[in-house]
Amino acid sequence: MNPTHNHDHSAAALNARGCALCEQAQFAQALETFDQAIAIEDRYCTIWNNRANALCGLNRQAEALAAYDRAVALDAQYHQAWFNRGKLLAEIGAYGNAVESYDRAIALDADPIYLHARADIWVKKQLFAAA
């Protein structure tokens, strides 16, 4: 048996468990589970992204942003983390930075959801400018 393979599998299993907890809105338990996974494998960008999602569920935006930053630092091609980062930035009103993150996501994967989210920022900026 390859111990590294088992090591990764344990982190992957914990990641899956954390995602299931997030789907049940059990964000505190999910965060604990993601932290356990990170203790096993701290270079797994998906776990950092999912950890950030749990932190968003707990309204801990600054920590969530740091976790998204870690995810994209580990894998700059991880479009989902760029999208989630943009979504968080838009929610806190950092529209310029949100657009930059959406642009990175779109450059990697032109998912219609990403395109719509970026267009929504433009609409919000227009509404604020008109107010």
Coordinates of C-alpha atoms in Angstrom, one line a residue, residues 6-124:
N6 CA -4.1 6.7 1.7
H7 CA -3.1 10.1 3.0
D8 CA -4.8 11.8 0.0
H9 CA -7.8 9.6 0.2
S10 CA -8.4 10.5 3.8
A11 CA -8.3 14.2 2.9
A12 CA -10.6 13.6 0.0
A13 CA -13.0 11.7 2.2
L14 CA -13.1 14.5 4.8
N15 CA -13.6 17.0 2.0
A16 CA -16.6 15.1 0.8
R17 CA -18.0 14.9 4.3
G18 CA -17.5 18.6 4.8
C19 CA -19.4 19.3 1.5
A20 CA -22.3 17.2 2.7
L21 CA -22.4 19.1 5.9
C22 CA -22.4 22.4 4.0
E23 CA -25.3 21.2 1.9
Q24 CA -27.2 20.6 5.2
A25 CA -26.2 24.2 6.4
Q26 CA -24.1 22.7 9.2
F27 CA -21.3 25.2 8.5
A28 CA -19.5 25.0 11.8
Q29 CA -19.2 21.2 11.6
A30 CA -18.2 21.5 8.0
L31 CA -15.4 24.0 8.9
E32 CA -14.1 21.6 11.5
T33 CA -14.1 18.8 8.9
F34 CA -12.3 20.9 6.3
D35 CA -9.7 21.9 8.9
Q36 CA -9.1 18.2 9.6
A37 CA -8.6 17.6 5.9
I38 CA -6.2 20.5 5.6
A39 CA -4.2 19.1 8.6
I40 CA -3.7 16.0 6.4
E41 CA -3.2 17.7 3.1
D42 CA -2.7 21.5 3.1
R43 CA -2.0 21.9 -0.6
Y44 CA -5.4 20.6 -1.8
C45 CA -7.0 23.7 -3.4
T46 CA -10.5 22.2 -3.4
I47 CA -10.5 21.9 0.4
W48 CA -9.5 25.5 0.8
N49 CA -12.3 26.6 -1.6
N50 CA -14.8 24.5 0.3
R51 CA -13.5 25.8 3.7
A52 CA -14.1 29.3 2.4
N53 CA -17.7 28.3 1.4
A54 CA -18.3 27.1 5.0
L55 CA -16.8 30.4 6.3
C56 CA -19.2 32.3 4.1
G57 CA -22.0 30.3 5.6
L58 CA -20.8 31.5 9.0
N59 CA -20.6 35.1 7.8
R60 CA -16.9 35.1 8.4
Q61 CA -16.1 37.0 5.1
A62 CA -12.5 38.1 5.9
E63 CA -11.5 34.5 6.7
A64 CA -13.4 33.2 3.7
L65 CA -11.5 35.6 1.4
A66 CA -8.2 34.4 2.8
A67 CA -9.2 30.8 2.1
Y68 CA -10.2 31.6 -1.5
D69 CA -6.9 33.4 -1.9
R70 CA -5.1 30.3 -0.7
A71 CA -7.1 28.1 -3.1
V72 CA -6.2 30.2 -6.1
A73 CA -2.6 30.5 -4.9
L74 CA -2.4 26.7 -4.9
D75 CA -4.0 26.4 -8.3
A76 CA -4.3 29.6 -10.4
Q77 CA -6.4 27.5 -12.9
Y78 CA -9.1 26.7 -10.4
H79 CA -11.9 28.7 -12.0
Q80 CA -14.5 27.7 -9.3
A81 CA -12.4 29.3 -6.6
W82 CA -12.0 32.5 -8.7
F83 CA -15.8 32.6 -9.2
N84 CA -16.5 32.0 -5.5
R85 CA -14.0 34.7 -4.6
G86 CA -15.7 37.1 -7.0
K87 CA -19.1 36.3 -5.5
L88 CA -17.9 37.0 -2.0
L89 CA -16.3 40.3 -3.1
A90 CA -19.5 41.3 -4.8
E91 CA -21.5 40.5 -1.7
I92 CA -19.3 42.8 0.4
G93 CA -19.5 45.6 -2.2
A94 CA -15.9 45.3 -3.6
Y95 CA -17.2 45.3 -7.2
G96 CA -14.0 46.2 -9.0
N97 CA -12.2 43.3 -7.3
A98 CA -15.2 41.0 -7.9
V99 CA -15.0 41.8 -11.6
E100 CA -11.3 40.9 -11.7
S101 CA -12.0 37.6 -10.0
Y102 CA -14.9 36.9 -12.4
D103 CA -12.7 37.7 -15.3
R104 CA -10.1 35.2 -14.2
A105 CA -12.8 32.6 -13.8
I106 CA -14.3 33.4 -17.3
A107 CA -10.8 33.2 -18.9
L108 CA -10.5 29.7 -17.6
D109 CA -14.1 28.5 -18.2
A110 CA -16.7 30.7 -19.9
D111 CA -19.5 29.2 -17.8
P112 CA -22.8 31.2 -18.4
I113 CA -23.2 31.5 -14.6
Y114 CA -19.8 33.3 -14.4
L115 CA -20.8 35.6 -17.3
H116 CA -24.2 36.4 -15.7
A117 CA -22.5 37.2 -12.4
R118 CA -20.1 39.6 -14.0
A119 CA -22.9 41.3 -15.9
D120 CA -24.9 41.6 -12.7
I121 CA -22.0 43.6 -11.2
W122 CA -22.2 46.0 -14.1
V123 CA -25.9 46.5 -13.4
K124 CA -25.3 47.1 -9.7

